[in-house]
Amino acid sequence: MIAARRREREYFQSSPEYSHLAHRMGSEHLGKMLSKHLETVIKSRIPGLQSLINKTIIELEGELTKLGKPIAADAGGKLYTTMEICRAFDQNFKEHLDGVRAGGEKIYGVFDNQLPAALKRLQFDKHLSIENVRKLITEADGYQPHLIAPEQGYRRLIESSLVTIRGPAEAAVDGVHAILKGIVQKAIAETTELKQYPTLRVEVGNAAFESLERMREESKRATLQLVDMECGYLTVEFFRKLPQDVEKGGNPTHSLFDRYNDSYLRRVGSTVLQYVNMTCASLRNSIPKSIVYCQVREAKRSLLDFFFTELGKKESKQLSKMLDEDPAVQQRRANLAKRLELYRSAQHEIDAVAWSK
């Protein structure tokens, strides 16, 4: 090729027809011109290439993010990955309760709508009808009628009324429990990392539900205990006014049998109803406090604590079973990572050419 080009140059330089154009003739000059033209074309296409490569890199990075991080090989790395995923779920769960995400407001609906409506449906006034008051007072007297005031009758009337509040209280506990379970399901669905590992998703869900179940039982015990305390100990100050109220309502010197007339029984029912309504209003405030303290607050504070304790005891094989990613997903992540590396290398090379003088 060197000899051929030398002869070509000699020919154009010695030829009368081409001697004046010898510096612009021959394959060597043509190669230089074509190279310069190609360089110009390439430089004109560089912005488009840069844009295409940048777009592809962003797409690859986005797809890799959706696929999640690769699983670590060692037990410590697997445990760390599992803990990080669980913390992401726990954070999503807390955001629902704190109002950052929707769902937590339904708990207030239980306290503001469901509980008051259930208490209203108890209809204490019907329970304290004249017939029922007469029946309970008579039964409380036993074989000897009361001498001054039917204290045992009052107690039975109050206890039989207040004990019915256990139903709405228990229903409120169950209502909040159902909402918390729904929030757990939402948080699991919103935790992208859990979609990567189906077994871990199931394990986290089961652990969260088990914790909520324990919290519900504790909440039910504490909440029903509030009702039982009201049934077991009556407010003395309220009943110290009863003799004055009786005197205003009738003559306390009436015979024992006259005290069982409708007017007297109506006064007893009215007095008991006032006390029951007062206690019911108090429980309407204390029941939500008990539920929030035992369920909502505990769920925010320690939903996965027991799961974390058990997680620390697991060996590498057990952690690997929990992080059972689809092999096809692993292969796709590896392929995408290789493509991304190639595109980034091309980006670096093209940038170097574009910025060179």
mmCIF file of C-alpha atoms in Angstrom:
data_model
loop_
_atom_site.group_PDB
_atom_site.id
_atom_site.type_symbol
_atom_site.label_atom_id
_atom_site.label_comp_id
_atom_site.label_asym_id
_atom_site.label_seq_id
_atom_site.Cartn_x
_atom_site.Cartn_y
_atom_site.Cartn_z
ATOM 1 C CA MET A 1 0.000 0.000 0.000
ATOM 2 C CA ILE A 2 2.885 2.358 0.761
ATOM 3 C CA ALA A 3 4.514 1.687 -2.631
ATOM 4 C CA ALA A 4 1.180 1.992 -4.431
ATOM 5 C CA ARG A 5 0.466 5.381 -2.848
ATOM 6 C CA ARG A 6 3.983 6.573 -3.719
ATOM 7 C CA ARG A 7 3.475 5.644 -7.362
ATOM 8 C CA GLU A 8 0.065 7.303 -7.267
ATOM 9 C CA ARG A 9 1.567 10.573 -5.990
ATOM 10 C CA GLU A 10 4.365 10.415 -8.624
ATOM 11 C CA TYR A 11 1.826 9.880 -11.361
ATOM 12 C CA PHE A 12 -0.319 12.907 -10.434
ATOM 13 C CA GLN A 13 2.746 15.117 -9.931
ATOM 14 C CA SER A 14 4.313 14.164 -13.325
ATOM 15 C CA SER A 15 1.082 14.219 -15.314
ATOM 16 C CA PRO A 16 0.494 17.540 -17.168
ATOM 17 C CA GLU A 17 -3.238 17.170 -16.733
ATOM 18 C CA TYR A 18 -3.146 16.735 -12.918
ATOM 19 C CA SER A 19 0.120 18.296 -11.792
ATOM 20 C CA HIS A 20 -1.590 21.509 -10.725
ATOM 21 C CA LEU A 21 -4.108 19.448 -8.660
ATOM 22 C CA ALA A 22 -1.672 16.857 -7.371
ATOM 23 C CA HIS A 23 -2.153 17.955 -3.708
ATOM 24 C CA ARG A 24 -5.893 17.250 -3.991
ATOM 25 C CA MET A 25 -5.714 14.005 -5.912
ATOM 26 C CA GLY A 26 -5.293 10.364 -4.963
ATOM 27 C CA SER A 27 -6.715 7.872 -2.499
ATOM 28 C CA GLU A 28 -4.722 9.324 0.397
ATOM 29 C CA HIS A 29 -6.354 12.732 -0.009
ATOM 30 C CA LEU A 30 -9.751 11.091 -0.527
ATOM 31 C CA GLY A 31 -9.330 9.154 2.713
ATOM 32 C CA LYS A 32 -8.503 12.338 4.621
ATOM 33 C CA MET A 33 -11.528 14.158 3.167
ATOM 34 C CA LEU A 34 -13.873 11.256 3.929
ATOM 35 C CA SER A 35 -12.516 10.956 7.462
ATOM 36 C CA LYS A 36 -13.064 14.665 8.047
ATOM 37 C CA HIS A 37 -16.607 14.415 6.613
ATOM 38 C CA LEU A 38 -17.346 11.384 8.779
ATOM 39 C CA GLU A 39 -16.041 13.230 11.837
ATOM 40 C CA THR A 40 -18.317 16.166 11.058
ATOM 41 C CA VAL A 41 -21.323 13.849 10.664
ATOM 42 C CA ILE A 42 -20.522 12.037 13.901
ATOM 43 C CA LYS A 43 -20.138 15.293 15.830
ATOM 44 C CA SER A 44 -23.487 16.468 14.492
ATOM 45 C CA ARG A 45 -25.071 13.265 15.774
ATOM 46 C CA ILE A 46 -23.440 13.372 19.216
ATOM 47 C CA PRO A 47 -26.219 15.403 20.958
ATOM 48 C CA GLY A 48 -28.808 12.911 19.714
ATOM 49 C CA LEU A 49 -26.663 9.985 20.820
ATOM 50 C CA GLN A 50 -26.115 11.568 24.217
ATOM 51 C CA SER A 51 -29.836 12.105 24.638
ATOM 52 C CA LEU A 52 -30.619 8.506 23.615
ATOM 53 C CA ILE A 53 -27.968 7.060 25.933
ATOM 54 C CA ASN A 54 -29.052 9.242 28.867
ATOM 55 C CA LYS A 55 -32.682 8.234 28.348
ATOM 56 C CA THR A 56 -31.743 4.556 28.166
ATOM 57 C CA ILE A 57 -29.643 4.830 31.324
ATOM 58 C CA ILE A 58 -32.564 6.401 33.204
ATOM 59 C CA GLU A 59 -34.889 3.652 31.991
ATOM 60 C CA LEU A 60 -32.449 0.917 33.019
ATOM 61 C CA GLU A 61 -31.914 2.498 36.434
ATOM 62 C CA GLY A 62 -35.675 2.764 36.924
ATOM 63 C CA GLU A 63 -36.210 -0.874 36.015
ATOM 64 C CA LEU A 64 -33.391 -1.962 38.305
ATOM 65 C CA THR A 65 -34.979 0.055 41.125
ATOM 66 C CA LYS A 66 -38.277 -1.744 40.566
ATOM 67 C CA LEU A 67 -36.540 -5.107 40.616
ATOM 68 C CA GLY A 68 -34.854 -4.183 43.900
ATOM 69 C CA LYS A 69 -31.378 -4.664 45.221
ATOM 70 C CA PRO A 70 -29.588 -7.984 44.749
ATOM 71 C CA ILE A 71 -29.571 -10.383 47.699
ATOM 72 C CA ALA A 72 -26.411 -10.398 49.784
ATOM 73 C CA ALA A 73 -24.492 -13.673 49.973
ATOM 74 C CA ASP A 74 -23.632 -13.655 53.696
ATOM 75 C CA ALA A 75 -26.026 -14.088 56.621
ATOM 76 C CA GLY A 76 -25.327 -10.591 57.969
ATOM 77 C CA GLY A 77 -26.186 -9.001 54.651
ATOM 78 C CA LYS A 78 -29.387 -11.031 54.353
ATOM 79 C CA LEU A 79 -30.424 -10.080 57.879
ATOM 80 C CA TYR A 80 -29.703 -6.416 57.170
ATOM 81 C CA THR A 81 -31.720 -6.552 53.932
ATOM 82 C CA THR A 82 -34.653 -8.185 55.725
ATOM 83 C CA MET A 83 -34.561 -5.614 58.533
ATOM 84 C CA GLU A 84 -34.454 -2.719 56.077
ATOM 85 C CA ILE A 85 -37.476 -4.063 54.194
ATOM 86 C CA CYS A 86 -39.388 -4.528 57.455
ATOM 87 C CA ARG A 87 -38.545 -0.977 58.520
ATOM 88 C CA ALA A 88 -39.839 0.337 55.193
ATOM 89 C CA PHE A 89 -43.130 -1.501 55.799
ATOM 90 C CA ASP A 90 -43.299 -0.259 59.399
ATOM 91 C CA GLN A 91 -42.762 3.322 58.238
ATOM 92 C CA ASN A 92 -45.592 3.031 55.706
ATOM 93 C CA PHE A 93 -47.846 1.639 58.434
ATOM 94 C CA LYS A 94 -47.054 4.537 60.779
ATOM 95 C CA GLU A 95 -47.667 7.090 58.024
ATOM 96 C CA HIS A 96 -51.205 5.748 57.619
ATOM 97 C CA LEU A 97 -51.862 6.171 61.345
ATOM 98 C CA ASP A 98 -50.270 9.639 61.468
ATOM 99 C CA GLY A 99 -52.279 10.961 58.525
ATOM 100 C CA VAL A 100 -49.436 11.136 56.000
ATOM 101 C CA ARG A 101 -51.292 8.416 54.097
ATOM 102 C CA ALA A 102 -55.035 7.755 54.094
ATOM 103 C CA GLY A 103 -56.704 5.204 56.377
ATOM 104 C CA GLY A 104 -55.933 6.254 59.930
ATOM 105 C CA GLU A 105 -58.865 8.649 60.041
ATOM 106 C CA LYS A 106 -61.248 5.667 60.071
ATOM 107 C CA ILE A 107 -60.223 4.955 63.665
ATOM 108 C CA TYR A 108 -61.618 8.327 64.736
ATOM 109 C CA GLY A 109 -64.823 7.359 62.935
ATOM 110 C CA VAL A 110 -65.205 4.394 65.294
ATOM 111 C CA PHE A 111 -64.997 6.718 68.312
ATOM 112 C CA ASP A 112 -67.063 9.546 66.875
ATOM 113 C CA ASN A 113 -69.774 7.556 65.067
ATOM 114 C CA GLN A 114 -69.825 3.819 65.742
ATOM 115 C CA LEU A 115 -69.409 3.898 69.536
ATOM 116 C CA PRO A 116 -71.947 6.715 70.245
ATOM 117 C CA ALA A 117 -74.477 5.093 67.901
ATOM 118 C CA ALA A 118 -74.061 1.731 69.625
ATOM 119 C CA LEU A 119 -74.477 3.331 73.060
ATOM 120 C CA LYS A 120 -77.584 5.133 71.874
ATOM 121 C CA ARG A 121 -79.099 1.860 70.657
ATOM 122 C CA LEU A 122 -78.926 0.455 74.209
ATOM 123 C CA GLN A 123 -82.056 2.534 75.078
ATOM 124 C CA PHE A 124 -81.583 2.650 78.832
ATOM 125 C CA ASP A 125 -84.979 4.336 79.232
ATOM 126 C CA LYS A 126 -86.738 1.213 77.954
ATOM 127 C CA HIS A 127 -84.621 -0.990 80.184
ATOM 128 C CA LEU A 128 -85.693 1.191 83.117
ATOM 129 C CA SER A 129 -89.388 0.922 82.405
ATOM 130 C CA ILE A 130 -91.769 0.768 85.379
ATOM 131 C CA GLU A 131 -92.313 -2.965 84.895
ATOM 132 C CA ASN A 132 -88.600 -3.771 84.896
ATOM 133 C CA VAL A 133 -87.909 -1.447 87.850
ATOM 134 C CA ARG A 134 -90.694 -3.104 89.865
ATOM 135 C CA LYS A 135 -89.403 -6.566 88.989
ATOM 136 C CA LEU A 136 -85.755 -5.882 89.958
ATOM 137 C CA ILE A 137 -86.591 -3.989 93.152
ATOM 138 C CA THR A 138 -88.966 -6.708 94.279
ATOM 139 C CA GLU A 139 -86.381 -9.398 93.568
ATOM 140 C CA ALA A 140 -83.700 -7.405 95.420
ATOM 141 C CA ASP A 141 -85.918 -7.182 98.542
ATOM 142 C CA GLY A 142 -86.046 -10.940 98.843
ATOM 143 C CA TYR A 143 -88.469 -12.170 101.499
ATOM 144 C CA GLN A 144 -88.157 -8.914 103.490
ATOM 145 C CA PRO A 145 -89.161 -5.593 101.906
ATOM 146 C CA HIS A 146 -86.664 -2.724 102.195
ATOM 147 C CA LEU A 147 -87.032 -0.431 105.204
ATOM 148 C CA ILE A 148 -85.753 2.953 104.021
ATOM 149 C CA ALA A 149 -84.382 2.843 100.491
ATOM 150 C CA PRO A 150 -84.126 -0.065 98.052
ATOM 151 C CA GLU A 151 -80.315 0.066 97.866
ATOM 152 C CA GLN A 152 -79.954 -3.440 96.461
ATOM 153 C CA GLY A 153 -82.645 -2.628 93.937
ATOM 154 C CA TYR A 154 -80.775 0.484 92.862
ATOM 155 C CA ARG A 155 -77.569 -1.507 92.539
ATOM 156 C CA ARG A 156 -79.175 -4.205 90.431
ATOM 157 C CA LEU A 157 -80.856 -1.673 88.175
ATOM 158 C CA ILE A 158 -77.586 0.206 87.647
ATOM 159 C CA GLU A 159 -75.485 -2.918 87.158
ATOM 160 C CA SER A 160 -77.969 -4.477 84.730
ATOM 161 C CA SER A 161 -77.932 -1.224 82.713
ATOM 162 C CA LEU A 162 -74.192 -0.593 82.736
ATOM 163 C CA VAL A 163 -73.256 -4.173 81.902
ATOM 164 C CA THR A 164 -74.883 -3.724 78.488
ATOM 165 C CA ILE A 165 -72.149 -1.200 77.628
ATOM 166 C CA ARG A 166 -69.734 -4.134 77.358
ATOM 167 C CA GLY A 167 -71.202 -4.895 73.924
ATOM 168 C CA PRO A 168 -70.470 -1.478 72.323
ATOM 169 C CA ALA A 169 -67.079 -1.360 74.062
ATOM 170 C CA GLU A 170 -66.106 -4.747 72.643
ATOM 171 C CA ALA A 171 -67.447 -3.778 69.224
ATOM 172 C CA ALA A 172 -65.288 -0.623 69.269
ATOM 173 C CA VAL A 173 -62.207 -2.715 70.042
ATOM 174 C CA ASP A 174 -63.030 -5.058 67.161
ATOM 175 C CA GLY A 175 -63.755 -2.128 64.845
ATOM 176 C CA VAL A 176 -60.346 -0.572 65.452
ATOM 177 C CA HIS A 177 -58.739 -3.997 65.080
ATOM 178 C CA ALA A 178 -60.323 -4.439 61.642
ATOM 179 C CA ILE A 179 -59.101 -0.990 60.566
ATOM 180 C CA LEU A 180 -55.559 -1.733 61.743
ATOM 181 C CA LYS A 181 -55.577 -5.003 59.785
ATOM 182 C CA GLY A 182 -56.687 -3.115 56.683
ATOM 183 C CA ILE A 183 -53.877 -0.595 57.170
ATOM 184 C CA VAL A 184 -51.364 -3.456 57.465
ATOM 185 C CA GLN A 185 -52.564 -4.845 54.141
ATOM 186 C CA LYS A 186 -52.268 -1.413 52.523
ATOM 187 C CA ALA A 187 -48.774 -0.889 53.929
ATOM 188 C CA ILE A 188 -47.678 -4.298 52.612
ATOM 189 C CA ALA A 189 -49.023 -3.484 49.147
ATOM 190 C CA GLU A 190 -47.279 -0.099 49.189
ATOM 191 C CA THR A 191 -43.900 -1.493 50.276
ATOM 192 C CA THR A 192 -42.162 -2.074 46.950
ATOM 193 C CA GLU A 193 -39.406 -4.178 48.494
ATOM 194 C CA LEU A 194 -41.891 -6.765 49.779
ATOM 195 C CA LYS A 195 -43.127 -7.436 46.237
ATOM 196 C CA GLN A 196 -39.649 -8.775 45.480
ATOM 197 C CA TYR A 197 -39.865 -11.540 48.121
ATOM 198 C CA PRO A 198 -43.265 -13.339 48.343
ATOM 199 C CA THR A 199 -42.318 -15.486 51.365
ATOM 200 C CA LEU A 200 -41.090 -12.486 53.351
ATOM 201 C CA ARG A 201 -44.281 -10.627 52.441
ATOM 202 C CA VAL A 202 -46.366 -13.448 53.915
ATOM 203 C CA GLU A 203 -44.144 -13.683 57.013
ATOM 204 C CA VAL A 204 -44.354 -9.945 57.699
ATOM 205 C CA GLY A 205 -48.116 -9.953 57.210
ATOM 206 C CA ASN A 206 -48.619 -12.911 59.566
ATOM 207 C CA ALA A 207 -46.340 -11.353 62.196
ATOM 208 C CA ALA A 208 -48.215 -8.041 62.009
ATOM 209 C CA PHE A 209 -51.614 -9.755 62.305
ATOM 210 C CA GLU A 210 -50.448 -11.825 65.281
ATOM 211 C CA SER A 211 -49.262 -8.665 67.029
ATOM 212 C CA LEU A 212 -52.560 -6.928 66.342
ATOM 213 C CA GLU A 213 -54.411 -9.945 67.721
ATOM 214 C CA ARG A 214 -52.421 -9.798 70.973
ATOM 215 C CA MET A 215 -53.063 -6.067 71.207
ATOM 216 C CA ARG A 216 -56.776 -6.586 70.607
ATOM 217 C CA GLU A 217 -57.003 -9.079 73.475
ATOM 218 C CA GLU A 218 -55.146 -6.707 75.801
ATOM 219 C CA SER A 219 -57.318 -3.793 74.685
ATOM 220 C CA LYS A 220 -60.494 -5.812 75.156
ATOM 221 C CA ARG A 221 -59.414 -6.841 78.640
ATOM 222 C CA ALA A 222 -58.541 -3.265 79.671
ATOM 223 C CA THR A 223 -61.601 -1.691 78.028
ATOM 224 C CA LEU A 224 -64.116 -4.138 79.465
ATOM 225 C CA GLN A 225 -62.446 -3.695 82.819
ATOM 226 C CA LEU A 226 -63.425 -0.016 82.673
ATOM 227 C CA VAL A 227 -67.062 -1.035 82.308
ATOM 228 C CA ASP A 228 -66.750 -3.630 85.064
ATOM 229 C CA MET A 229 -65.240 -1.033 87.410
ATOM 230 C CA GLU A 230 -68.234 1.221 86.873
ATOM 231 C CA CYS A 231 -70.541 -1.732 87.585
ATOM 232 C CA GLY A 232 -68.585 -2.773 90.659
ATOM 233 C CA TYR A 233 -68.249 0.607 92.360
ATOM 234 C CA LEU A 234 -70.898 3.303 92.253
ATOM 235 C CA THR A 235 -70.243 7.018 92.691
ATOM 236 C CA VAL A 236 -71.302 7.811 96.265
ATOM 237 C CA GLU A 237 -71.744 11.566 95.846
ATOM 238 C CA PHE A 238 -74.526 11.072 93.349
ATOM 239 C CA PHE A 239 -76.606 8.904 95.684
ATOM 240 C CA ARG A 240 -76.110 11.071 98.749
ATOM 241 C CA LYS A 241 -78.664 13.381 97.182
ATOM 242 C CA LEU A 242 -81.264 10.653 96.930
ATOM 243 C CA PRO A 243 -83.082 11.344 100.272
ATOM 244 C CA GLN A 244 -83.576 14.969 99.230
ATOM 245 C CA ASP A 245 -84.840 13.861 95.843
ATOM 246 C CA VAL A 246 -87.271 11.429 97.459
ATOM 247 C CA GLU A 247 -88.651 14.097 99.736
ATOM 248 C CA LYS A 248 -89.193 16.351 96.764
ATOM 249 C CA GLY A 249 -90.929 13.552 94.903
ATOM 250 C CA GLY A 250 -93.171 12.214 97.661
ATOM 251 C CA ASN A 251 -93.657 11.540 101.346
ATOM 252 C CA PRO A 252 -91.077 9.019 102.653
ATOM 253 C CA THR A 253 -93.451 8.108 105.523
ATOM 254 C CA HIS A 254 -95.717 6.217 103.137
ATOM 255 C CA SER A 255 -96.185 2.562 103.888
ATOM 256 C CA LEU A 256 -93.801 0.050 102.334
ATOM 257 C CA PHE A 257 -96.457 -1.072 99.873
ATOM 258 C CA ASP A 258 -97.209 2.532 98.789
ATOM 259 C CA ARG A 259 -93.567 2.897 97.790
ATOM 260 C CA TYR A 260 -94.188 0.423 94.980
ATOM 261 C CA ASN A 261 -96.753 2.615 93.235
ATOM 262 C CA ASP A 262 -96.030 3.888 89.729
ATOM 263 C CA SER A 263 -94.994 7.357 90.870
ATOM 264 C CA TYR A 264 -92.367 5.929 93.199
ATOM 265 C CA LEU A 265 -91.077 3.432 90.639
ATOM 266 C CA ARG A 266 -90.907 6.182 88.027
ATOM 267 C CA ARG A 267 -88.743 8.265 90.401
ATOM 268 C CA VAL A 268 -86.424 5.308 90.957
ATOM 269 C CA GLY A 269 -86.120 4.692 87.216
ATOM 270 C CA SER A 270 -85.443 8.378 86.573
ATOM 271 C CA THR A 271 -82.744 8.510 89.243
ATOM 272 C CA VAL A 272 -81.037 5.391 87.926
ATOM 273 C CA LEU A 273 -81.268 6.685 84.360
ATOM 274 C CA GLN A 274 -79.503 9.920 85.348
ATOM 275 C CA TYR A 275 -76.683 7.965 86.956
ATOM 276 C CA VAL A 276 -76.389 5.538 84.018
ATOM 277 C CA ASN A 277 -76.314 8.406 81.491
ATOM 278 C CA MET A 278 -73.628 10.158 83.537
ATOM 279 C CA THR A 279 -71.511 6.989 83.650
ATOM 280 C CA CYS A 280 -72.138 6.270 79.975
ATOM 281 C CA ALA A 281 -70.879 9.756 79.046
ATOM 282 C CA SER A 282 -67.747 9.123 81.063
ATOM 283 C CA LEU A 283 -67.156 5.751 79.374
ATOM 284 C CA ARG A 284 -67.696 7.296 75.964
ATOM 285 C CA ASN A 285 -64.500 9.261 76.613
ATOM 286 C CA SER A 286 -62.498 6.625 78.493
ATOM 287 C CA ILE A 287 -63.165 3.712 76.110
ATOM 288 C CA PRO A 288 -61.416 5.428 73.133
ATOM 289 C CA LYS A 289 -58.482 6.302 75.391
ATOM 290 C CA SER A 290 -58.121 2.676 76.415
ATOM 291 C CA ILE A 291 -58.310 1.467 72.808
ATOM 292 C CA VAL A 292 -55.791 4.010 71.551
ATOM 293 C CA TYR A 293 -53.393 3.221 74.383
ATOM 294 C CA CYS A 294 -53.623 -0.564 74.054
ATOM 295 C CA GLN A 295 -53.999 -0.930 70.273
ATOM 296 C CA VAL A 296 -53.105 2.098 68.166
ATOM 297 C CA ARG A 297 -50.206 3.323 70.281
ATOM 298 C CA GLU A 298 -48.804 -0.182 70.722
ATOM 299 C CA ALA A 299 -49.137 -0.910 66.997
ATOM 300 C CA LYS A 300 -47.111 2.209 66.205
ATOM 301 C CA ARG A 301 -44.530 1.372 68.840
ATOM 302 C CA SER A 302 -43.995 -2.367 68.573
ATOM 303 C CA LEU A 303 -45.870 -3.945 65.658
ATOM 304 C CA LEU A 304 -42.907 -6.079 64.516
ATOM 305 C CA ASP A 305 -40.887 -6.279 67.733
ATOM 306 C CA PHE A 306 -41.603 -9.965 68.270
ATOM 307 C CA PHE A 307 -40.832 -10.689 64.606
ATOM 308 C CA PHE A 308 -37.500 -8.866 64.880
ATOM 309 C CA THR A 309 -36.599 -10.940 67.952
ATOM 310 C CA GLU A 310 -37.312 -14.173 66.097
ATOM 311 C CA LEU A 311 -35.535 -12.888 62.996
ATOM 312 C CA GLY A 312 -32.273 -12.470 64.889
ATOM 313 C CA LYS A 313 -32.319 -16.188 65.763
ATOM 314 C CA LYS A 314 -32.566 -17.387 62.158
ATOM 315 C CA GLU A 315 -29.630 -18.900 60.296
ATOM 316 C CA SER A 316 -28.462 -18.078 56.786
ATOM 317 C CA LYS A 317 -30.516 -20.867 55.162
ATOM 318 C CA GLN A 318 -33.677 -19.740 56.914
ATOM 319 C CA LEU A 319 -33.083 -16.145 55.827
ATOM 320 C CA SER A 320 -32.473 -17.361 52.258
ATOM 321 C CA LYS A 321 -35.875 -19.090 52.278
ATOM 322 C CA MET A 322 -37.504 -15.826 53.295
ATOM 323 C CA LEU A 323 -35.651 -13.953 50.556
ATOM 324 C CA ASP A 324 -36.818 -16.383 47.855
ATOM 325 C CA GLU A 325 -36.540 -14.157 44.817
ATOM 326 C CA ASP A 326 -37.580 -15.520 41.432
ATOM 327 C CA PRO A 327 -34.449 -16.767 39.537
ATOM 328 C CA ALA A 328 -35.762 -15.130 36.371
ATOM 329 C CA VAL A 329 -35.789 -11.799 38.193
ATOM 330 C CA GLN A 330 -32.228 -12.354 39.373
ATOM 331 C CA GLN A 331 -31.086 -13.102 35.812
ATOM 332 C CA ARG A 332 -32.878 -10.070 34.448
ATOM 333 C CA ARG A 333 -31.275 -7.852 37.089
ATOM 334 C CA ALA A 334 -27.830 -9.170 36.118
ATOM 335 C CA ASN A 335 -28.491 -8.548 32.415
ATOM 336 C CA LEU A 336 -29.782 -5.053 33.089
ATOM 337 C CA ALA A 337 -26.734 -4.285 35.241
ATOM 338 C CA LYS A 338 -24.409 -5.315 32.384
ATOM 339 C CA ARG A 339 -26.313 -3.201 29.868
ATOM 340 C CA LEU A 340 -26.254 -0.263 32.250
ATOM 341 C CA GLU A 341 -22.488 -0.597 32.656
ATOM 342 C CA LEU A 342 -22.003 -0.589 28.872
ATOM 343 C CA TYR A 343 -24.215 2.463 28.385
ATOM 344 C CA ARG A 344 -22.418 4.352 31.138
ATOM 345 C CA SER A 345 -19.073 3.518 29.535
ATOM 346 C CA ALA A 346 -20.377 4.766 26.175
ATOM 347 C CA GLN A 347 -21.697 7.889 27.872
ATOM 348 C CA HIS A 348 -18.248 8.570 29.332
ATOM 349 C CA GLU A 349 -16.520 8.068 25.957
ATOM 350 C CA ILE A 350 -18.955 10.266 24.046
ATOM 351 C CA ASP A 351 -18.778 12.988 26.673
ATOM 352 C CA ALA A 352 -15.007 12.926 26.388
ATOM 353 C CA VAL A 353 -15.236 13.382 22.590
ATOM 354 C CA ALA A 354 -17.912 16.062 22.807
ATOM 355 C CA TRP A 355 -15.911 18.172 25.229
ATOM 356 C CA SER A 356 -12.550 17.699 23.500
ATOM 357 C CA LYS A 357 -11.238 20.511 21.341
#
